Coordinates of C-alpha atoms in Angstrom, one line a residue:
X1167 CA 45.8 103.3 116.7
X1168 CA 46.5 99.9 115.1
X1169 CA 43.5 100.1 113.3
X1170 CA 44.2 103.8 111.8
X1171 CA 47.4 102.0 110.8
X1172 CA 46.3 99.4 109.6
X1173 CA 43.3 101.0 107.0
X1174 CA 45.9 104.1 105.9
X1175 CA 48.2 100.8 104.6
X1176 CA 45.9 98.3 103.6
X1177 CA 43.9 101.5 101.3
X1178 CA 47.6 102.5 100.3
X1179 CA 48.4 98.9 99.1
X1180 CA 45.3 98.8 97.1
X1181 CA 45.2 101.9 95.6
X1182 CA 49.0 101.3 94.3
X1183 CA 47.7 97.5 92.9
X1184 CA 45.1 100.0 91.1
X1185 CA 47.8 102.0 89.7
X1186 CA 50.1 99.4 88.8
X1187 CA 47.3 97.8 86.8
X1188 CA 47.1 98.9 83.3
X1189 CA 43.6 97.1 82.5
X1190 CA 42.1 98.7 85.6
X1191 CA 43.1 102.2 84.9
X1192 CA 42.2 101.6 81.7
X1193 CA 38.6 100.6 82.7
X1194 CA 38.0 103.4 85.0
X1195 CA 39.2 105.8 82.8
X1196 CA 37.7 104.7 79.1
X1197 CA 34.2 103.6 80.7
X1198 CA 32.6 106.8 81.9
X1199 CA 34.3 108.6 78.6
X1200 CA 33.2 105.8 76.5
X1201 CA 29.5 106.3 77.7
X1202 CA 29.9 110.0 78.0
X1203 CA 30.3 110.5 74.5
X1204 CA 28.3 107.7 73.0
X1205 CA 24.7 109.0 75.3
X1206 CA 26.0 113.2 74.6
X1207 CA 26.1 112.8 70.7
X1208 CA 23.6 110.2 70.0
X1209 CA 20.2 112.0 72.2
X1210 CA 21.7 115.5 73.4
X1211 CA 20.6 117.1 70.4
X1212 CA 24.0 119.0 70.6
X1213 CA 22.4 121.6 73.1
X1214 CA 24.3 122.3 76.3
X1215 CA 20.8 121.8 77.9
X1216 CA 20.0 118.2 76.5
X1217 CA 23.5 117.0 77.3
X1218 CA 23.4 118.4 81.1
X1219 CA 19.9 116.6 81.1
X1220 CA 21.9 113.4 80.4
X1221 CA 24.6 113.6 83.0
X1222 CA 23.0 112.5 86.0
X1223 CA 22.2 108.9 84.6
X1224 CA 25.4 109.2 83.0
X1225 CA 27.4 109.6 87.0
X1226 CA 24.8 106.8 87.8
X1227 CA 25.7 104.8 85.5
X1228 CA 29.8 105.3 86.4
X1229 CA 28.9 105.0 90.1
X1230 CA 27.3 101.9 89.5
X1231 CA 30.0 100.2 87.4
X1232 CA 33.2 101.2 89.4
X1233 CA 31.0 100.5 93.1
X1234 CA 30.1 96.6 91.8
X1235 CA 32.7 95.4 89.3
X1236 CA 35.8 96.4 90.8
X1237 CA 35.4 96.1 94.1
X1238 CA 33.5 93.2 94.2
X1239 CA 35.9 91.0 91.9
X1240 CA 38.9 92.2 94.0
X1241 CA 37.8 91.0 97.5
X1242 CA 37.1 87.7 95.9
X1243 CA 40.5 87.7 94.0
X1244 CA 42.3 88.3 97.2
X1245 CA 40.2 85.5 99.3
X1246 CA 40.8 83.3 96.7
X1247 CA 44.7 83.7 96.5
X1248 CA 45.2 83.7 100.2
X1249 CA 45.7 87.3 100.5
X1250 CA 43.1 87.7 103.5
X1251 CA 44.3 85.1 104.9
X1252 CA 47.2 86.1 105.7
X1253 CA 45.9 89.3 107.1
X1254 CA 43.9 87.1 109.5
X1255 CA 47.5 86.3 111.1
X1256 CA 48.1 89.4 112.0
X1257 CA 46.5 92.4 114.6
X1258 CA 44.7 93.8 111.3
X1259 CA 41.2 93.9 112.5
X1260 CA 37.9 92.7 109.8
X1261 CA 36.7 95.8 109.5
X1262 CA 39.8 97.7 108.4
X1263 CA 39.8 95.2 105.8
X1264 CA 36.3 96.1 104.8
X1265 CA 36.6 100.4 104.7
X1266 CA 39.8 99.7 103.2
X1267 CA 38.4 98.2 100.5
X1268 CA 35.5 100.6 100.4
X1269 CA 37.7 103.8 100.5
X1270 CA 39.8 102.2 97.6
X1271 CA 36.9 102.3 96.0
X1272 CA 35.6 105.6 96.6
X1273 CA 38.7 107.1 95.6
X1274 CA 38.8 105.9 92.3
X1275 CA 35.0 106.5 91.7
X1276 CA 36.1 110.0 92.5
X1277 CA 38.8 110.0 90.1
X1278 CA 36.2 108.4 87.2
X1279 CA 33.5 111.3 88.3
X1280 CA 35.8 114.1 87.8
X1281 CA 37.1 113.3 84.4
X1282 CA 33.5 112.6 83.2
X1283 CA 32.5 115.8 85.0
X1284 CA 35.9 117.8 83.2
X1285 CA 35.1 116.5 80.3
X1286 CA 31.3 117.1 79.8
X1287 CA 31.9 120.8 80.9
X1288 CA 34.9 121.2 77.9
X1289 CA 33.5 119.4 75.5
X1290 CA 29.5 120.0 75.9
X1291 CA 29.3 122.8 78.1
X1292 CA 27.3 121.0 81.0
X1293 CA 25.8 123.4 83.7
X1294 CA 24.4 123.2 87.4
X1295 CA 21.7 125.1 88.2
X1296 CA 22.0 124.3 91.4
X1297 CA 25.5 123.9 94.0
X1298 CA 28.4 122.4 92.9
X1299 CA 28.5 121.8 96.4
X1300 CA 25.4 120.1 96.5
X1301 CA 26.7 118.2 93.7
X1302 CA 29.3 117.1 95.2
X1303 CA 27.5 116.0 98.6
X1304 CA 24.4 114.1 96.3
X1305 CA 27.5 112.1 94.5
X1306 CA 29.4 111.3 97.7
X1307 CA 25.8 109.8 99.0
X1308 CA 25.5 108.1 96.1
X1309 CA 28.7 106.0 96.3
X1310 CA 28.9 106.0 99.9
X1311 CA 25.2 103.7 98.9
X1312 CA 26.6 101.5 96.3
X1313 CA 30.0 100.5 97.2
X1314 CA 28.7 98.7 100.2
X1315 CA 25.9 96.5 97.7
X1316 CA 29.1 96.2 95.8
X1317 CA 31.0 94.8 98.8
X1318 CA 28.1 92.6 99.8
X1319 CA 28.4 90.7 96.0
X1320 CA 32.4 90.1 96.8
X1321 CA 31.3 88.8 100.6
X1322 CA 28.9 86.3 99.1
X1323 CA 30.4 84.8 95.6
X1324 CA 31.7 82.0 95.8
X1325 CA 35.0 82.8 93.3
X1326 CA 36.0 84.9 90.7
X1327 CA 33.6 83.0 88.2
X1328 CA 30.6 84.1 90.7
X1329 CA 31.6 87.6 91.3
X1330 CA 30.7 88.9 87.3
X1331 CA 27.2 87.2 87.4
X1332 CA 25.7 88.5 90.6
X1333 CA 27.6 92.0 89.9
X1334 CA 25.7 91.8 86.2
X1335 CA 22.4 90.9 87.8
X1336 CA 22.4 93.7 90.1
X1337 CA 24.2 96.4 87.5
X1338 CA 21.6 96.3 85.1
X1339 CA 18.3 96.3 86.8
X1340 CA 19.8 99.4 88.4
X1341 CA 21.3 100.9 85.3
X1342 CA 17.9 100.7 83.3
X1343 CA 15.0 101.0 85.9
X1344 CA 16.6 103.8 87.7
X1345 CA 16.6 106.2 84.7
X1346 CA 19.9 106.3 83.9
X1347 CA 20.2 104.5 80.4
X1348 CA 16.7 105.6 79.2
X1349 CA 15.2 109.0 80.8
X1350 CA 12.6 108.3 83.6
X1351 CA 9.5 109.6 81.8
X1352 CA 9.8 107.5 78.8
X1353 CA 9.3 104.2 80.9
X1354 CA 6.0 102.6 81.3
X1355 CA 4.3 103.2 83.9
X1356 CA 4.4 99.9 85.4
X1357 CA 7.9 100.3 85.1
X1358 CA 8.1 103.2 87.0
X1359 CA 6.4 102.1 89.8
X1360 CA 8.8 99.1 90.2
X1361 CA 11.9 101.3 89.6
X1362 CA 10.4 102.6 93.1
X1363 CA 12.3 100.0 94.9
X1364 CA 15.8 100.1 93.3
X1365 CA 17.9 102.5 95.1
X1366 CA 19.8 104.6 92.4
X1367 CA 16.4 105.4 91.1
X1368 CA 16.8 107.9 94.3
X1369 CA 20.3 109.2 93.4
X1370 CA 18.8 109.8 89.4
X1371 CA 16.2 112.1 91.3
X1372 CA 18.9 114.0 93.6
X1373 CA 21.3 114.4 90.7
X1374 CA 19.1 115.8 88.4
X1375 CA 17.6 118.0 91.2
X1376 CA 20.8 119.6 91.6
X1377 CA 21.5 120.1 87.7
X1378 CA 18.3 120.0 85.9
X1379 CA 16.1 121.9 88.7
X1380 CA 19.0 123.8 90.8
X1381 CA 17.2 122.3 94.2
X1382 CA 19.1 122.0 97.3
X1383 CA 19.5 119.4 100.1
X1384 CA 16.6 120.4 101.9
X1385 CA 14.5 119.8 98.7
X1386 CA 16.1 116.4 97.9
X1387 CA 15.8 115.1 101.8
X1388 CA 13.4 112.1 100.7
X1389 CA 15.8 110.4 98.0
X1390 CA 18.8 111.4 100.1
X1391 CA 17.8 110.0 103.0
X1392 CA 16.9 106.5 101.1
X1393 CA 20.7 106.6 100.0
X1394 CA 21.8 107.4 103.3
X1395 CA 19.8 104.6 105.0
X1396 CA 21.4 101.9 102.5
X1397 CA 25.1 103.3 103.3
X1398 CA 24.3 102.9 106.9
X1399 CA 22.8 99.5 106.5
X1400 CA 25.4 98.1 103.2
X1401 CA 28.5 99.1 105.7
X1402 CA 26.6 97.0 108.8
X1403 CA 26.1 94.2 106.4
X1404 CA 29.4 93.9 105.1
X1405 CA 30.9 93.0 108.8
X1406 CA 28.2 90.4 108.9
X1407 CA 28.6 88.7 106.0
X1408 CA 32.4 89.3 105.6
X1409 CA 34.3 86.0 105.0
X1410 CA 38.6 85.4 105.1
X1411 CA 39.3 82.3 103.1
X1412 CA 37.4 81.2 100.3
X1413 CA 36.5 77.6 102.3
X1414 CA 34.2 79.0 104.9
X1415 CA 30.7 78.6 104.0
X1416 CA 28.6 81.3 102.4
X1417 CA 26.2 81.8 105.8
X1418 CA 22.7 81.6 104.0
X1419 CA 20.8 82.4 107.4
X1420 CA 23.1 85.6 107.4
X1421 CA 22.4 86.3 103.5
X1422 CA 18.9 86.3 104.0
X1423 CA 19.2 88.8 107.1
X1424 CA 20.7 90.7 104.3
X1425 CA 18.6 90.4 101.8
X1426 CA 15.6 91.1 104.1
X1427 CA 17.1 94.3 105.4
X1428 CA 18.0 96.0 101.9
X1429 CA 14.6 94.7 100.8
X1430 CA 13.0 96.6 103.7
X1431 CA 14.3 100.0 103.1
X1432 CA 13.9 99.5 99.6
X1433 CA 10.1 98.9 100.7
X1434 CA 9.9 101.6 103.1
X1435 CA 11.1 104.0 100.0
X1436 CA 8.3 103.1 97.9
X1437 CA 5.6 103.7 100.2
X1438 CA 7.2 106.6 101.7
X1439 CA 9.4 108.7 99.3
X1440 CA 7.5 111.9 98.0
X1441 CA 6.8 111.9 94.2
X1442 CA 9.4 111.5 91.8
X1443 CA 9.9 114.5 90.0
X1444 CA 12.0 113.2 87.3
X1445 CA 8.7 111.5 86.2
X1446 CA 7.6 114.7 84.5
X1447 CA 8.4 115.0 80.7
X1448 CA 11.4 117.0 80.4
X1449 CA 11.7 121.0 78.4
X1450 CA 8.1 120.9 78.5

């Protein structure tokens, strides 16, 4: 009971710091438009076809970005200014902490999703040829897999000068291996291959199965299951790695546990995911 209590107030708390924050809302709100519009009218051709093509990278890409910078830089902001420690004081458990900031999160990645999704419909008459429902469940996955990474970057910088450099050196290898800034089949093969190993090269593949080629989950079980095997093991790292105060070593017997582990399933994916589909050259 103490620790329902004590996530339903710490995610309150958080999400009304959100709120309260006019540069934050203004970054979740302006970034997925920003690249919404900018991908749609410079390589949609103006077809409601070529601009649903787009939208999967384009959720990628706003997964990505609200999972690493914003969660990531607040955890450090609040060990750095003594706000966790003072939580260690008191019966508030580690892990509440943690799915507190992770639900936070989510909630605002839902908020960013919708108005990208509202907006593409109105304005370039998107379509799913698959579930909405599906959809739904494939985007879910896909942040329930990178918040935790996210989460993991706060854990292990140092301070708030730390935090923007390892969230930058993980956002975009993701961003343009995975096929989300530059469609899949247009990078080299070598390329491809190595994009293999990054995990939202599996949520490209389940989004666009859902839109492009109106498959279901049964279809899209290899990619889905990569993202739900880094949700399961992101959310176990987090409570190893998790740290109060900003004066307690950075455990690098523990990082490389880490490290090892996400580079495992990342391995098992390339050897043992089915084809990507996206591979294909598109409107053939």
């Amino acid at each position: 009971m103490i620790f329902l209590r004590a996530l339903a107030s710490l995610t309150r708390a958080h999400l009304l710091m959100f709120l309260r924050s006019r540069a934050a809302l203004t970054w979740t709100l302006a970034f997925p438009l920003f690249f919404l519009f900018m991908f749609e009218f410079a390589f949609s051709g103006g077809t409601p076809r070529g601009a649903t093509y787009l939208m999967p990278g384009l959720f990628t890409i706003t997964l990505i970005s609200g999972s690493f910078f914003g969660v990531a830089l607040r955890m450090v902001t609040e060990r750095e200014t003594g706000v966790l420690r003072r939580h260690r004081v008191t019966p508030v458990p580690a892990v509440a902490v943690i799915l507190s900031h992770g639900a936070t999160a989510l909630a605002v990645l839902v908020c960013s999703v919708t108005l990208q999704a509202v907006m593409a419909r109105l304005v370039f008459r998107i379509s799913v040829a698959g579930s909405a429902i599906t959809l739904v469940i494939v985007l879910l996955l896909g942040g329930l897999a990178l918040v935790p990474i996210g989460m993991i970057a706060g854990s292990i910088a140092r301070d708030t000068r730390a935090a923007p450099a390892i969230t930058n050196f993980l956002f975009f290898p993701m961003m343009f291996l995975s096929g989300a800034a530059i469609p899949f089949p247009f990078l080299p093969a070598w390329m491809q291959r190595f994009a293999r190993l990054v995990p939202t090269t599996y949520l490209v593949e389940s989004l666009q199965g859902v839109m492009v080629r109106g498959q279901g989950l049964g279809r899209l079980r290899g990619p889905l299951l990569v993202l739900a095997l880094m949700s399961a093991l992101g959310i176990g790292l987090n409570g190893l790695l998790f740290r109060w105060e900003s004066t307690e070593p950075v455990r690098r017997g523990r990082v490389t546990l880490a490290l090892s582990a996400l580079l495992l399933i990342c391995t098992g994916a390339y050897f043992l995911a089915p084809p990507l589909e996206m591979a294909q050259r598109p409107f053939r």
